[in-house]
Amino acid sequence: MNQSQHGQWSSRSAFILATTGAAVGLGNIWKFPYMVGSYGGSAFMVVYLICIVLIGLPIMIAEILIGRQARQNSVSALNMLACQTSSKQTSAWRYLGWWGSATLILVLSFYNVIAGWSLGYAYYAISGHMKALDAEGFKQLWQHFSGSPVLLIFWHSLFMLFNFWIVKRGVKRGLEQATHYMMPALLVILVALVVYASQIGDFQSAWNFLFNFHPKALNASVTISAMGHAFFTLAIGAGCLLTYGCYLGSTISIIEAVVTVAALDVLVALLSGMAIFPIIFHYHLPISSGPGLMFLVLPVALTQMPAGQWVAGLFFILMALAALTSTISLAEPPVVLLMEHYKLSRTKAITSVALTSWIIGLGSALSFNRWHNYKLMHWTFFDASTDLATNIMLPIGGLGFCLFAGWIMPKKQSMDALQPCPTWLYRTWLSLIRYVAPVGILIILIASPF
Ligand code: PHE
């Protein structure tokens, strides 16, 4: 099959932009800084970067290659390719597709909540609520906002409706158009913020925190969190990129596209870190404040800029838009799966996915207020959803994709699917996907403190 029934990307750059849209999101702007802040700075950075190169890149390639080869939803794609290698009619590999979709719905559930926070903060900025607030004032604003179930659920629901609307429009009209303008705009504002932070903040301390490696800070929970974050940020391990690969023309080089996307993804995370940490160090704000970090710290600096209220508003809107391009990619694979597997219309499929994730998301929204004290071990509902999805479910899915692309797909098939690609590069990818990535994931999972 040369084309997916759901359409095809109009060009190489449309694919790169949409995949970057999937990769770049809250993971880079919201999660990366607070993870780095909570897990020892440079120790986290080192493991994260190593995981991106040795585990992340090969799995990105594997997922896209499987998608482009099969041009179907992840369940049928894995089933079809596995059955081609044996005489059986169905294969257990299809469960990897279901696993991925379940993971995505879980990610979507808390992701919508956080994206709702940025909508809420955009509103606060533009409507003047942030005027004349100092660091203490922002702390109170955050406590008021996160402490209110009604506010969190309102913004959570509103964001989910945006997502619903875009995914309903389908691949070309919805996905491509959405990403076309958001990404460049986000990059511009982030660069401006870094320049600004370097002027008013403590750039040197931020730099040391991120890049001066102290091996002593390294431990099992830093390692598993950094690996989980590499999966999360690259959007791998759950079949998102497999689904995007279905819409990819057969003459486009996967490797080139993947390297571009991963580089942009890391760049945005670093920019976000370099925008936030100088301010944290300058104002002596608590570095390990967890998920609220962004919302506590950035407005302090943003609102002091000239026309700060508008800059802050724009920043939070762009953050919500970056989240939107990721939630589109989170919703699309389960939607396509429901459409193809149960013959549902796009509207019915997206309604089911949106509703399920919205209901689970209520638990996350309530974790910051009513359910704050309901804990499973030390986890709130939100912590459990994020850690389970990011540190366990995505890496297990990723391990599945490594085994599938490296050991189940015949070499000839994966080599053909990866064209255009020089032989040495194919061999390098094959060794990474067969040995380095799966062994790395297994060791980190086994050593993890969970
Ligand atoms: N990569 C996205 C981000 O960093 C989140 C995501 C995870 C998207 C998994 C798709 C799949 O924000």
Coordinates of C-alpha atoms and ligand atoms in Angstrom, one line a residue:
M1 CA 0.0 0.0 0.0
N2 CA 1.5 3.4 -0.9
Q3 CA -0.8 5.6 0.9
S4 CA -2.8 5.6 4.1
Q5 CA -6.6 5.8 3.8
H6 CA -6.4 8.9 6.1
G7 CA -4.3 10.9 3.7
Q8 CA -0.6 11.8 3.4
W9 CA 1.6 14.7 4.4
S10 CA 1.9 17.2 1.6
S11 CA 5.7 17.5 1.9
R12 CA 8.8 16.5 3.8
S13 CA 8.7 19.7 5.8
A14 CA 5.0 19.2 6.7
F15 CA 6.0 15.9 8.2
I16 CA 9.0 17.3 10.0
L17 CA 6.9 20.2 11.3
A18 CA 4.1 17.9 12.5
T19 CA 6.5 15.4 14.1
T20 CA 8.3 18.3 15.8
G21 CA 4.8 19.5 16.9
A22 CA 4.3 16.0 18.5
A23 CA 7.7 16.0 20.2
V24 CA 7.9 19.6 21.3
G25 CA 5.2 20.4 23.9
L26 CA 4.7 20.6 27.6
G27 CA 7.5 18.0 28.0
N28 CA 10.0 20.6 26.9
I29 CA 8.6 23.7 28.4
W30 CA 6.9 22.5 31.6
K31 CA 8.3 19.1 32.4
F32 CA 11.9 19.4 31.5
P33 CA 12.7 22.3 33.8
Y34 CA 11.0 20.8 36.8
M35 CA 12.5 17.4 36.3
V36 CA 16.0 18.9 35.9
G37 CA 15.2 21.0 39.0
S38 CA 14.0 18.1 41.1
Y39 CA 16.6 15.5 39.9
G40 CA 19.9 17.1 40.4
G41 CA 20.5 19.3 37.3
S42 CA 23.4 18.1 35.2
A43 CA 23.2 14.5 36.3
F44 CA 19.7 14.3 34.8
M45 CA 20.9 16.2 31.7
V46 CA 23.6 13.7 31.0
V47 CA 21.4 10.6 31.2
Y48 CA 18.7 12.4 29.3
L49 CA 21.0 13.3 26.4
I50 CA 22.6 9.8 26.3
C51 CA 19.1 8.2 26.2
I52 CA 18.0 10.6 23.4
V53 CA 20.9 9.5 21.2
L54 CA 21.3 5.8 22.0
I55 CA 17.7 4.8 22.7
G56 CA 15.4 7.6 21.5
L57 CA 16.7 8.1 18.0
P58 CA 16.7 4.4 17.0
I59 CA 13.2 3.9 18.3
M60 CA 11.9 7.0 16.5
I61 CA 13.3 5.6 13.3
A62 CA 11.8 2.1 14.1
E63 CA 8.3 3.5 14.7
I64 CA 8.2 5.6 11.6
L65 CA 9.6 2.8 9.5
I66 CA 7.0 0.4 10.7
G67 CA 4.3 2.9 10.1
R68 CA 5.5 3.8 6.6
Q69 CA 5.8 0.1 5.7
A70 CA 2.3 -0.9 6.9
R71 CA 0.3 2.3 6.5
Q72 CA -2.3 1.2 9.1
N73 CA -3.1 1.8 12.7
S74 CA -0.5 0.4 15.1
V75 CA -2.4 -2.8 16.0
S76 CA -3.0 -3.8 12.4
A77 CA 0.4 -2.6 11.3
L78 CA 2.2 -4.8 13.9
N79 CA -0.1 -7.7 13.2
M80 CA 0.3 -7.5 9.5
L81 CA 4.1 -7.2 9.5
A82 CA 4.4 -10.0 12.1
C83 CA 2.1 -12.3 10.1
Q84 CA 4.2 -11.7 6.9
T85 CA 7.1 -13.4 8.7
S86 CA 5.2 -16.5 9.8
S87 CA 2.3 -18.5 8.5
K88 CA -0.1 -17.5 11.3
Q89 CA -3.2 -15.3 10.8
T90 CA -2.8 -13.2 13.9
S91 CA 0.1 -12.3 16.0
A92 CA 0.5 -11.3 19.7
W93 CA 2.5 -8.3 18.5
R94 CA -0.8 -6.5 17.9
Y95 CA -1.1 -6.1 21.7
L96 CA 1.9 -3.8 21.6
G97 CA -0.4 -1.5 19.6
W98 CA -3.2 -1.7 22.2
W99 CA -0.6 -1.0 24.9
G100 CA 0.6 2.1 23.1
S101 CA -2.9 3.4 22.7
A102 CA -3.7 2.8 26.4
T103 CA -0.5 4.7 27.3
L104 CA -1.4 7.6 25.1
I105 CA -4.9 7.9 26.7
L106 CA -3.3 8.0 30.1
V107 CA -0.7 10.6 29.0
L108 CA -3.5 12.6 27.4
S109 CA -5.4 12.6 30.7
F110 CA -2.9 14.6 32.7
Y111 CA -1.5 16.5 29.7
N112 CA -4.9 18.2 29.1
V113 CA -4.9 19.3 32.7
I114 CA -1.5 21.0 32.5
A115 CA -2.3 22.5 29.1
G116 CA -5.4 23.9 30.8
W117 CA -3.1 25.6 33.4
S118 CA -1.4 27.5 30.6
L119 CA -4.8 28.6 29.2
G120 CA -5.7 29.8 32.6
Y121 CA -2.5 31.6 33.1
A122 CA -2.8 33.2 29.6
Y123 CA -6.1 34.5 30.8
Y124 CA -4.7 35.8 34.1
A125 CA -1.9 37.6 32.2
I126 CA -4.1 39.3 29.6
S127 CA -6.9 40.2 31.9
G128 CA -4.4 42.1 34.2
H129 CA -4.5 39.7 37.2
M130 CA -0.7 39.5 37.2
K131 CA -0.1 43.2 37.3
A132 CA 2.0 44.4 40.2
L133 CA 2.5 40.9 41.6
D134 CA 5.9 40.0 43.2
A135 CA 7.3 36.5 43.7
E136 CA 5.1 36.1 46.8
G137 CA 2.1 37.3 44.9
F138 CA 2.6 34.8 42.2
K139 CA 3.0 32.1 44.8
Q140 CA -0.5 33.0 46.2
L141 CA -1.9 33.2 42.7
W142 CA -0.6 29.7 42.1
Q143 CA -2.0 28.4 45.4
H144 CA -5.4 30.0 44.6
F145 CA -5.4 28.5 41.1
S146 CA -4.2 25.0 41.8
G147 CA -6.3 24.9 45.0
S148 CA -9.5 25.3 43.1
P149 CA -11.1 22.2 41.6
V150 CA -13.6 24.3 39.7
L151 CA -10.9 26.4 38.0
L152 CA -8.7 23.4 37.1
I153 CA -11.5 21.4 35.7
F154 CA -12.9 24.4 33.7
W155 CA -9.6 25.0 31.9
H156 CA -8.9 21.3 31.6
S157 CA -12.3 20.9 29.8
L158 CA -11.8 23.9 27.6
F159 CA -8.5 22.7 26.4
M160 CA -9.9 19.3 25.7
L161 CA -12.6 20.8 23.5
F162 CA -9.9 22.6 21.4
N163 CA -8.1 19.3 21.0
F164 CA -11.3 17.5 20.0
W165 CA -12.1 20.1 17.4
I166 CA -8.7 20.0 15.7
V167 CA -8.4 16.2 15.6
K168 CA -11.9 16.0 14.2
R169 CA -10.8 18.0 11.2
G170 CA -8.4 15.2 10.2
V171 CA -4.8 15.0 9.0
K172 CA -4.3 17.8 6.5
R173 CA -6.7 20.4 7.5
G174 CA -6.2 19.9 11.2
L175 CA -2.7 18.7 12.0
E176 CA -0.7 20.4 9.3
Q177 CA -2.3 23.8 9.6
A178 CA -2.1 23.8 13.3
T179 CA 1.6 23.2 13.4
H180 CA 2.6 25.5 10.6
Y181 CA 2.6 28.8 12.5
M182 CA 2.9 27.7 16.1
M183 CA 6.4 26.2 16.1
P184 CA 8.3 29.1 14.6
A185 CA 6.4 31.5 16.9
L186 CA 7.3 29.5 19.9
L187 CA 11.0 29.4 19.0
V188 CA 11.1 33.1 18.6
I189 CA 9.6 33.9 21.9
L190 CA 11.7 31.4 23.7
V191 CA 14.9 32.9 22.3
A192 CA 13.7 36.3 23.3
L193 CA 13.1 35.0 26.8
V194 CA 16.6 33.4 27.1
V195 CA 18.1 36.7 26.1
Y196 CA 16.0 38.6 28.6
A197 CA 16.7 36.0 31.4
S198 CA 20.4 36.3 30.7
Q199 CA 20.1 40.1 31.2
I200 CA 18.1 40.1 34.4
G201 CA 19.0 36.7 35.9
D202 CA 21.9 34.7 37.1
F203 CA 23.0 33.0 33.9
Q204 CA 26.3 31.6 35.2
S205 CA 24.6 29.7 38.0
A206 CA 22.0 28.4 35.6
W207 CA 24.7 27.2 33.2
N208 CA 26.6 25.5 36.0
F209 CA 23.5 23.8 37.3
L210 CA 22.7 22.4 33.9
F211 CA 26.1 21.5 32.5
N212 CA 28.6 21.0 35.3
F213 CA 28.3 17.3 35.7
H214 CA 28.6 15.8 39.3
P215 CA 28.6 12.0 39.0
K216 CA 27.7 11.8 42.7
A217 CA 24.2 13.2 41.9
L218 CA 23.5 10.2 39.7
N219 CA 21.3 7.4 41.2
A220 CA 18.6 5.0 40.1
S221 CA 15.7 7.4 40.3
V222 CA 17.5 10.1 38.3
T223 CA 18.3 7.5 35.7
I224 CA 14.8 6.1 35.3
S225 CA 13.3 9.6 35.3
A226 CA 15.8 10.8 32.7
M227 CA 15.1 7.8 30.4
G228 CA 11.3 8.2 30.9
H229 CA 11.6 11.8 30.0
A230 CA 13.6 11.0 26.8
F231 CA 10.7 8.8 25.8
F232 CA 8.1 11.4 26.7
T233 CA 9.7 14.3 25.0
L234 CA 10.4 12.4 21.8
A235 CA 6.8 11.1 21.8
I236 CA 8.1 7.5 21.4
G237 CA 7.1 4.1 22.8
A238 CA 3.4 4.3 22.1
G239 CA 2.9 4.3 18.4
C240 CA 2.5 8.1 17.8
L241 CA 5.3 8.2 15.4
L242 CA 4.2 5.0 13.9
T243 CA 0.9 6.6 13.0
Y244 CA 2.6 9.7 11.6
G245 CA 4.9 7.4 9.6
C246 CA 1.7 6.0 7.9
Y247 CA 1.2 9.4 6.2
L248 CA 4.8 9.7 5.1
G249 CA 5.7 9.6 1.4
S250 CA 8.0 6.8 0.4
T251 CA 10.9 8.9 -1.0
I252 CA 11.6 10.9 2.1
S253 CA 14.7 10.0 4.3
I254 CA 13.4 9.0 7.7
I255 CA 16.8 9.3 9.3
E256 CA 17.3 12.9 8.2
A257 CA 13.8 13.8 9.4
V258 CA 14.3 12.1 12.7
V259 CA 17.6 13.8 13.5
T260 CA 16.1 17.2 12.7
V261 CA 13.1 16.6 14.9
A262 CA 15.2 15.3 17.8
A263 CA 17.6 18.2 17.5
L264 CA 14.8 20.8 17.6
D265 CA 13.2 19.0 20.5
V266 CA 16.4 19.2 22.6
L267 CA 16.9 22.7 21.5
V268 CA 13.5 23.8 22.8
A269 CA 14.1 22.0 26.1
L270 CA 17.5 23.7 26.6
L271 CA 16.1 27.1 25.7
S272 CA 13.3 26.6 28.2
G273 CA 15.8 25.7 30.8
M274 CA 18.0 28.6 30.0
A275 CA 15.0 30.9 30.2
I276 CA 13.9 29.6 33.6
F277 CA 17.0 28.8 35.7
P278 CA 18.7 32.2 35.6
I279 CA 15.5 33.6 37.0
I280 CA 15.2 30.9 39.7
F281 CA 18.8 31.6 40.8
H282 CA 18.5 35.3 40.7
Y283 CA 15.3 35.4 42.8
H284 CA 16.3 32.4 45.0
L285 CA 13.1 30.7 44.1
P286 CA 12.7 27.0 45.2
I287 CA 14.2 25.0 42.4
S288 CA 12.4 21.7 43.2
S289 CA 8.9 23.0 43.3
G290 CA 7.7 20.2 41.1
P291 CA 4.9 20.6 38.5
G292 CA 4.1 24.2 39.5
L293 CA 7.7 25.4 38.8
M294 CA 6.9 27.1 35.5
F295 CA 3.9 28.8 36.8
L296 CA 5.6 30.1 39.9
V297 CA 8.8 31.3 38.3
L298 CA 8.3 32.5 34.8
P299 CA 5.6 35.1 35.4
V300 CA 7.9 36.8 37.9
A301 CA 10.2 37.7 35.1
L302 CA 7.8 37.9 32.3
T303 CA 5.7 40.6 33.9
Q304 CA 8.7 42.8 34.6
M305 CA 9.5 43.1 30.9
P306 CA 8.2 46.0 29.0
A307 CA 4.6 45.3 28.0
G308 CA 5.0 42.3 30.3
Q309 CA 1.4 41.5 30.7
W310 CA 1.2 40.9 26.9
V311 CA 4.4 39.0 26.7
A312 CA 3.3 36.7 29.5
G313 CA -0.1 36.3 27.8
L314 CA 1.6 35.4 24.5
F315 CA 4.0 33.0 26.2
F316 CA 1.2 31.0 27.9
I317 CA -0.9 31.0 24.7
L318 CA 2.1 29.6 22.8
M319 CA 2.7 27.1 25.5
A320 CA -1.0 26.0 25.1
L321 CA -0.5 25.8 21.4
A322 CA 2.6 23.7 21.7
A323 CA 0.6 21.4 24.0
L324 CA -2.1 21.3 21.4
T325 CA 0.2 20.0 18.6
S326 CA 1.3 17.3 21.1
T327 CA -2.2 16.4 22.2
I328 CA -3.2 16.0 18.6
S329 CA -0.5 13.4 18.2
L330 CA -1.6 11.8 21.5
A331 CA -5.2 11.5 20.4
E332 CA -4.6 10.6 16.7
P333 CA -3.3 7.0 17.2
P334 CA -6.1 5.7 19.4
V335 CA -8.6 7.6 17.2
V336 CA -7.3 5.9 14.0
L337 CA -7.2 2.6 15.9
L338 CA -10.9 2.9 16.9
M339 CA -11.9 4.0 13.4
E340 CA -10.1 1.1 11.7
H341 CA -10.7 -1.6 14.2
Y342 CA -14.3 -0.9 15.2
K343 CA -15.3 1.0 12.0
L344 CA -16.3 4.1 14.0
S345 CA -16.6 7.4 12.4
R346 CA -13.9 10.0 13.2
T347 CA -16.3 11.9 15.3
K348 CA -17.3 8.9 17.4
A349 CA -13.8 7.8 17.8
I350 CA -12.5 11.2 18.9
T351 CA -15.5 11.5 21.2
S352 CA -14.6 8.2 22.9
V353 CA -10.9 9.0 23.3
A354 CA -11.6 12.6 24.5
L355 CA -14.2 11.5 27.0
T356 CA -12.2 8.7 28.5
S357 CA -9.1 10.8 28.9
W358 CA -11.1 13.7 30.3
I359 CA -12.7 11.5 33.0
I360 CA -9.3 10.0 34.0
G361 CA -7.9 13.6 33.9
L362 CA -10.4 14.7 36.6
G363 CA -8.3 12.6 39.0
S364 CA -5.2 14.6 38.1
A365 CA -7.0 17.9 38.4
L366 CA -8.3 16.9 41.8
S367 CA -4.8 15.8 43.0
F368 CA -3.8 19.4 43.4
N369 CA -6.6 20.2 45.8
R370 CA -9.4 17.8 47.0
W371 CA -7.5 14.6 46.6
H372 CA -4.1 16.0 47.6
N373 CA -3.9 13.8 50.6
Y374 CA -5.2 10.6 48.9
K375 CA -1.9 8.8 48.2
L376 CA -0.8 5.4 47.0
M377 CA 2.5 5.1 48.7
H378 CA 3.9 8.6 48.1
W379 CA 2.0 9.2 44.9
T380 CA -1.1 11.3 44.3
F381 CA -3.3 10.3 41.4
F382 CA -1.4 12.8 39.2
D383 CA 2.0 11.5 40.3
A384 CA 0.9 8.0 39.7
S385 CA -0.5 8.8 36.2
T386 CA 2.6 10.7 35.1
D387 CA 5.2 8.3 36.5
L388 CA 3.4 5.2 35.4
A389 CA 2.9 6.5 31.8
T390 CA 6.3 8.1 31.4
N391 CA 8.7 5.9 33.4
I392 CA 7.1 2.5 32.9
M393 CA 4.6 2.3 30.1
L394 CA 6.4 4.3 27.4
P395 CA 9.8 2.5 28.0
I396 CA 8.1 -0.9 27.9
G397 CA 6.3 0.0 24.7
G398 CA 9.7 1.3 23.4
L399 CA 11.3 -2.0 24.3
G400 CA 8.5 -3.8 22.2
F401 CA 9.3 -1.6 19.2
C402 CA 13.0 -2.3 19.5
L403 CA 12.4 -6.1 19.5
F404 CA 9.9 -5.9 16.7
A405 CA 12.0 -3.7 14.4
G406 CA 15.3 -5.4 15.3
W407 CA 14.4 -9.0 15.6
I408 CA 10.9 -9.7 14.0
M409 CA 11.1 -7.6 10.8
P410 CA 13.4 -9.3 8.3
K411 CA 16.5 -7.3 7.7
K412 CA 15.7 -7.0 4.1
Q413 CA 12.4 -5.4 4.9
S414 CA 13.7 -2.9 7.4
M415 CA 16.5 -2.0 5.1
D416 CA 14.1 -1.4 2.2
A417 CA 11.8 0.6 4.5
L418 CA 14.6 2.8 5.6
Q419 CA 15.7 3.9 2.1
P420 CA 17.2 6.3 1.1
C421 CA 19.9 5.4 3.7
P422 CA 23.6 4.4 3.3
T423 CA 24.5 0.8 4.4
W424 CA 26.8 1.9 7.3
L425 CA 24.0 4.0 8.8
Y426 CA 21.6 1.1 8.4
R427 CA 24.0 -1.2 10.2
T428 CA 24.6 1.3 13.0
W429 CA 20.8 1.7 13.5
L430 CA 20.4 -2.1 13.5
S431 CA 23.0 -2.6 16.2
L432 CA 21.4 0.1 18.3
I433 CA 17.9 -1.2 17.9
R434 CA 18.9 -4.8 18.4
Y435 CA 21.3 -4.5 21.3
V436 CA 22.0 -1.1 22.8
A437 CA 18.5 0.3 23.2
P438 CA 16.7 -2.8 24.5
V439 CA 19.5 -3.7 26.9
G440 CA 19.7 -0.1 28.1
I441 CA 15.9 0.0 28.7
L442 CA 15.9 -3.3 30.5
I443 CA 18.8 -2.4 32.8
I444 CA 17.3 0.9 33.7
L445 CA 13.8 -0.6 34.3
I446 CA 15.1 -3.4 36.4
A447 CA 17.3 -1.0 38.5
S448 CA 14.4 1.4 38.9
P449 CA 13.2 2.0 42.5
F450 CA 9.5 1.3 41.6
Ligands
PHE1 N1 6.4 14.8 23.4 C1 5.3 15.5 24.0 C2 5.9 16.6 24.9 O1 7.1 16.6 25.1 C3 4.4 14.6 24.8 C4 4.0 13.3 24.1 C5 4.3 12.1 24.7 C6 3.4 13.3 22.8 C7 4.0 10.9 24.1 C8 3.1 12.1 22.2 C9 3.4 10.9 22.9 O2 5.2 17.4 25.4

